[in-house]
Amino acid sequence: MTLDRDTEITPEIISKFIRIHQMELYRYKYLMNCYKGQMEIYDYAAKDSYKPDNRLVVNFPKYITDTFTGYFNGIPVKKSHPDDSVAEVLANFDNLNDMEDEESELAKMACVYGRCYEFMYQNEQTETCVVYNSPEDMFLVYDNSIKQEPLFAVRYGLDDNNVFEGEYYGPDKNCKLTGSESALQFGEEIGKYYDDLPVTEFYINEERMSVFESVITLFNAFNKAISEKANDVEYFSDQYLAFLGAEIEGDDLKQIRENRVINYFGTEASNVDVKFLDKPDSDEQTEHLLDRLQKLIFQTSMVANISDENFGQSSGTALAYKLEAMSNLALQAQRKFQSAMNKRYRLFFSLATNVPAGSSDGWKDIEYTFTRNEPKNIKEEAETAQMLMGVTSEETALSVLSVVSDVKTEIDKIDAEKPKTGTVPAYDFEKGATDDGSVDE
């Protein structure tokens, strides 16, 4: 959603964008329902009452989302700053807002919806706080310049009495929205504390696509196929018994059912045929389809199937190849998230009450460390580090060890543990003292 920056933002303009946003609500709710396991198969027309009608769901969207977010953000992002005073302020801000949980939820929502928002505000103690927000009740409008800078943000919905309420955050003011969706009015103004919009958009790709959106048709087909397979199993357990060449009374059927014995005799017995009606077996074809769909789901979504029985048996290099596609996807998401976090901390640093005087540009020096949450082969890493010793610097050799979080600190620990060499201080006979300044008695 874009608008010319020189356009006057009126309630009518906001109403127009609310209507556009509501056209996206179906997609947002559909994607969240997929994550929750409410799949399309539940909406299919019911079969005849005498037919099996299983509705089985394999929740690939949740598995893909949770696997990717765990890989991408399972280990929290580390932030560092060269200025110790600024680093302390940064750490206090993150601790106040439970930033590890905040960023975990932002990653999950961005993977489900394709985008989500973070809202910054001042609490009752004038502390700067942030909270994640679903795109189902908030949207951002950008200007139509080549950079598409954020222009204004709106958060709206219905209260407990089904009355419209909303908030507008613009370049010139922040205020309440009153009236109705079709007849909006600007209400009382809200405090404007920051030099920019207090809303930041988080997303994992420029197209704002969900991490599982490209495989929706595949997992819907998988659910349908496995449900039909369950119907076939139920059908075989309730087969029809056919009597050819004989007339069966109701009492006879009851005796057969209770005693499980069929006994025909007489001159016509040789012409009687009793058998179950068999349905053609397509089990092999169905299994082949399910296997193909499952492989395509993980290949197309670029998220590794880490529950595969052969996954954990791979060596370090083979494992890296299996995770390469997901690693590329994570790198793409990392760049988008780092850009959004820069916006967050720029807002935080814009308040003189948050950072020391003259440090408003300190956000530019924040260094982010993203660590992939992937299985490590410590033995292989140790062997590699040992081979690098003497070929590269000690710091480079130790950097390949995942168990070492801070290489420089580790080197200091190693130096501190090295035994001190026993050296005899030189003796100056003229002064009657050693090099360390001690004097003979």
PDB file of C-alpha atoms in Angstrom, residues 187-305:
ATOM      1  CA  GLY A 187     -10.099  11.999  17.663  1.00  0.00           C
ATOM      2  CA  GLU A 188      -7.911  13.153  20.535  1.00  0.00           C
ATOM      3  CA  GLU A 189      -4.190  13.310  19.914  1.00  0.00           C
ATOM      4  CA  ILE A 190      -1.745  10.758  21.343  1.00  0.00           C
ATOM      5  CA  GLY A 191       1.729  11.638  22.552  1.00  0.00           C
ATOM      6  CA  LYS A 192       4.354  11.717  19.788  1.00  0.00           C
ATOM      7  CA  TYR A 193       7.661  10.755  21.444  1.00  0.00           C
ATOM      8  CA  TYR A 194       9.825   9.629  18.541  1.00  0.00           C
ATOM      9  CA  ASP A 195      11.173  11.326  15.449  1.00  0.00           C
ATOM     10  CA  ASP A 196       9.630   8.617  13.247  1.00  0.00           C
ATOM     11  CA  LEU A 197       6.698   6.220  13.186  1.00  0.00           C
ATOM     12  CA  PRO A 198       6.617   3.996  16.298  1.00  0.00           C
ATOM     13  CA  VAL A 199       5.756   0.982  14.103  1.00  0.00           C
ATOM     14  CA  THR A 200       8.379  -1.267  12.491  1.00  0.00           C
ATOM     15  CA  GLU A 201       7.583  -3.953   9.952  1.00  0.00           C
ATOM     16  CA  PHE A 202       9.358  -7.314  10.214  1.00  0.00           C
ATOM     17  CA  TYR A 203       9.353  -9.698   7.252  1.00  0.00           C
ATOM     18  CA  ILE A 204      11.489 -12.512   5.859  1.00  0.00           C
ATOM     19  CA  ASN A 205      11.322 -11.753   2.134  1.00  0.00           C
ATOM     20  CA  GLU A 206      10.513  -8.771  -0.062  1.00  0.00           C
ATOM     21  CA  GLU A 207       7.350 -10.442  -1.387  1.00  0.00           C
ATOM     22  CA  ARG A 208       5.956 -10.814   2.178  1.00  0.00           C
ATOM     23  CA  MET A 209       5.254 -14.506   1.565  1.00  0.00           C
ATOM     24  CA  SER A 210       4.717 -17.007   4.335  1.00  0.00           C
ATOM     25  CA  VAL A 211       7.456 -19.608   4.700  1.00  0.00           C
ATOM     26  CA  PHE A 212       4.951 -22.342   3.750  1.00  0.00           C
ATOM     27  CA  GLU A 213       2.789 -20.384   1.295  1.00  0.00           C
ATOM     28  CA  SER A 214       4.476 -21.886  -1.767  1.00  0.00           C
ATOM     29  CA  VAL A 215       3.484 -25.451  -0.753  1.00  0.00           C
ATOM     30  CA  ILE A 216      -0.160 -24.930   0.234  1.00  0.00           C
ATOM     31  CA  THR A 217      -1.489 -27.008  -2.672  1.00  0.00           C
ATOM     32  CA  LEU A 218       0.978 -29.789  -1.864  1.00  0.00           C
ATOM     33  CA  PHE A 219       0.025 -30.287   1.777  1.00  0.00           C
ATOM     34  CA  ASN A 220      -3.685 -29.980   0.909  1.00  0.00           C
ATOM     35  CA  ALA A 221      -3.181 -32.799  -1.620  1.00  0.00           C
ATOM     36  CA  PHE A 222      -1.254 -34.802   1.012  1.00  0.00           C
ATOM     37  CA  ASN A 223      -4.093 -34.445   3.529  1.00  0.00           C
ATOM     38  CA  LYS A 224      -6.632 -35.530   0.934  1.00  0.00           C
ATOM     39  CA  ALA A 225      -4.560 -38.553  -0.138  1.00  0.00           C
ATOM     40  CA  ILE A 226      -3.911 -39.808   3.388  1.00  0.00           C
ATOM     41  CA  SER A 227      -7.578 -39.302   4.305  1.00  0.00           C
ATOM     42  CA  GLU A 228      -8.676 -41.390   1.314  1.00  0.00           C
ATOM     43  CA  LYS A 229      -6.176 -44.047   2.352  1.00  0.00           C
ATOM     44  CA  ALA A 230      -7.812 -44.133   5.803  1.00  0.00           C
ATOM     45  CA  ASN A 231     -11.193 -44.418   4.066  1.00  0.00           C
ATOM     46  CA  ASP A 232      -9.921 -47.430   2.120  1.00  0.00           C
ATOM     47  CA  VAL A 233      -8.719 -49.123   5.313  1.00  0.00           C
ATOM     48  CA  GLU A 234     -12.104 -48.538   6.909  1.00  0.00           C
ATOM     49  CA  TYR A 235     -13.808 -49.827   3.797  1.00  0.00           C
ATOM     50  CA  PHE A 236     -11.828 -53.102   3.884  1.00  0.00           C
ATOM     51  CA  SER A 237     -12.689 -53.608   7.544  1.00  0.00           C
ATOM     52  CA  ASP A 238     -16.390 -53.351   6.650  1.00  0.00           C
ATOM     53  CA  GLN A 239     -16.625 -55.415   3.482  1.00  0.00           C
ATOM     54  CA  TYR A 240     -19.782 -56.925   1.980  1.00  0.00           C
ATOM     55  CA  LEU A 241     -20.309 -60.708   2.093  1.00  0.00           C
ATOM     56  CA  ALA A 242     -21.858 -62.085  -1.110  1.00  0.00           C
ATOM     57  CA  PHE A 243     -23.879 -65.349  -1.328  1.00  0.00           C
ATOM     58  CA  LEU A 244     -24.153 -66.536  -4.919  1.00  0.00           C
ATOM     59  CA  GLY A 245     -26.592 -69.358  -5.706  1.00  0.00           C
ATOM     60  CA  ALA A 246     -28.257 -69.403  -2.261  1.00  0.00           C
ATOM     61  CA  GLU A 247     -31.075 -67.565  -0.532  1.00  0.00           C
ATOM     62  CA  ILE A 248     -30.269 -66.413   3.016  1.00  0.00           C
ATOM     63  CA  GLU A 249     -32.830 -65.708   5.709  1.00  0.00           C
ATOM     64  CA  GLY A 250     -32.368 -63.165   8.456  1.00  0.00           C
ATOM     65  CA  ASP A 251     -31.953 -65.866  11.110  1.00  0.00           C
ATOM     66  CA  ASP A 252     -29.272 -67.545   8.999  1.00  0.00           C
ATOM     67  CA  LEU A 253     -27.314 -64.289   8.797  1.00  0.00           C
ATOM     68  CA  LYS A 254     -27.513 -63.926  12.554  1.00  0.00           C
ATOM     69  CA  GLN A 255     -26.201 -67.487  13.049  1.00  0.00           C
ATOM     70  CA  ILE A 256     -23.349 -66.877  10.614  1.00  0.00           C
ATOM     71  CA  ARG A 257     -22.406 -63.638  12.396  1.00  0.00           C
ATOM     72  CA  GLU A 258     -22.485 -65.224  15.859  1.00  0.00           C
ATOM     73  CA  ASN A 259     -20.943 -68.623  15.105  1.00  0.00           C
ATOM     74  CA  ARG A 260     -18.702 -67.556  12.207  1.00  0.00           C
ATOM     75  CA  VAL A 261     -19.664 -70.784  10.389  1.00  0.00           C
ATOM     76  CA  ILE A 262     -21.219 -71.170   6.928  1.00  0.00           C
ATOM     77  CA  ASN A 263     -22.633 -74.642   6.227  1.00  0.00           C
ATOM     78  CA  TYR A 264     -24.402 -75.605   2.985  1.00  0.00           C
ATOM     79  CA  PHE A 265     -25.281 -79.134   2.016  1.00  0.00           C
ATOM     80  CA  GLY A 266     -27.447 -80.942  -0.485  1.00  0.00           C
ATOM     81  CA  THR A 267     -27.423 -81.518  -4.198  1.00  0.00           C
ATOM     82  CA  GLU A 268     -27.185 -77.794  -4.988  1.00  0.00           C
ATOM     83  CA  ALA A 269     -24.381 -76.998  -2.498  1.00  0.00           C
ATOM     84  CA  SER A 270     -21.703 -77.307  -5.179  1.00  0.00           C
ATOM     85  CA  ASN A 271     -23.255 -74.349  -7.026  1.00  0.00           C
ATOM     86  CA  VAL A 272     -23.135 -72.015  -4.000  1.00  0.00           C
ATOM     87  CA  ASP A 273     -20.350 -69.413  -3.828  1.00  0.00           C
ATOM     88  CA  VAL A 274     -19.729 -67.321  -0.713  1.00  0.00           C
ATOM     89  CA  LYS A 275     -17.083 -64.572  -0.785  1.00  0.00           C
ATOM     90  CA  PHE A 276     -16.287 -60.998   0.217  1.00  0.00           C
ATOM     91  CA  LEU A 277     -16.557 -58.317  -2.418  1.00  0.00           C
ATOM     92  CA  ASP A 278     -13.023 -56.939  -2.927  1.00  0.00           C
ATOM     93  CA  LYS A 279     -12.179 -53.402  -3.896  1.00  0.00           C
ATOM     94  CA  PRO A 280      -9.147 -52.920  -6.195  1.00  0.00           C
ATOM     95  CA  ASP A 281      -6.060 -52.298  -4.070  1.00  0.00           C
ATOM     96  CA  SER A 282      -4.192 -49.028  -4.820  1.00  0.00           C
ATOM     97  CA  ASP A 283      -2.008 -49.072  -1.715  1.00  0.00           C
ATOM     98  CA  GLU A 284       1.304 -48.983  -3.589  1.00  0.00           C
ATOM     99  CA  GLN A 285       0.184 -46.108  -5.790  1.00  0.00           C
ATOM    100  CA  THR A 286      -1.066 -44.144  -2.783  1.00  0.00           C
ATOM    101  CA  GLU A 287       2.156 -44.679  -0.849  1.00  0.00           C
ATOM    102  CA  HIS A 288       4.174 -43.521  -3.841  1.00  0.00           C
ATOM    103  CA  LEU A 289       2.041 -40.360  -4.077  1.00  0.00           C
ATOM    104  CA  LEU A 290       2.421 -39.614  -0.352  1.00  0.00           C
ATOM    105  CA  ASP A 291       6.200 -40.046  -0.508  1.00  0.00           C
ATOM    106  CA  ARG A 292       6.441 -37.797  -3.560  1.00  0.00           C
ATOM    107  CA  LEU A 293       4.277 -35.096  -1.984  1.00  0.00           C
ATOM    108  CA  GLN A 294       6.272 -35.130   1.248  1.00  0.00           C
ATOM    109  CA  LYS A 295       9.575 -34.752  -0.595  1.00  0.00           C
ATOM    110  CA  LEU A 296       8.210 -31.918  -2.733  1.00  0.00           C
ATOM    111  CA  ILE A 297       6.853 -30.089   0.327  1.00  0.00           C
ATOM    112  CA  PHE A 298      10.287 -29.905   1.967  1.00  0.00           C
ATOM    113  CA  GLN A 299      12.184 -29.322  -1.278  1.00  0.00           C
ATOM    114  CA  THR A 300       9.920 -26.469  -2.370  1.00  0.00           C
ATOM    115  CA  SER A 301       9.670 -24.797   1.032  1.00  0.00           C
ATOM    116  CA  MET A 302      13.497 -25.072   1.359  1.00  0.00           C
ATOM    117  CA  VAL A 303      13.107 -26.211   4.977  1.00  0.00           C
ATOM    118  CA  ALA A 304      14.915 -29.415   5.946  1.00  0.00           C
ATOM    119  CA  ASN A 305      12.982 -32.435   7.193  1.00  0.00           C
TER     120      ASN A 305
END
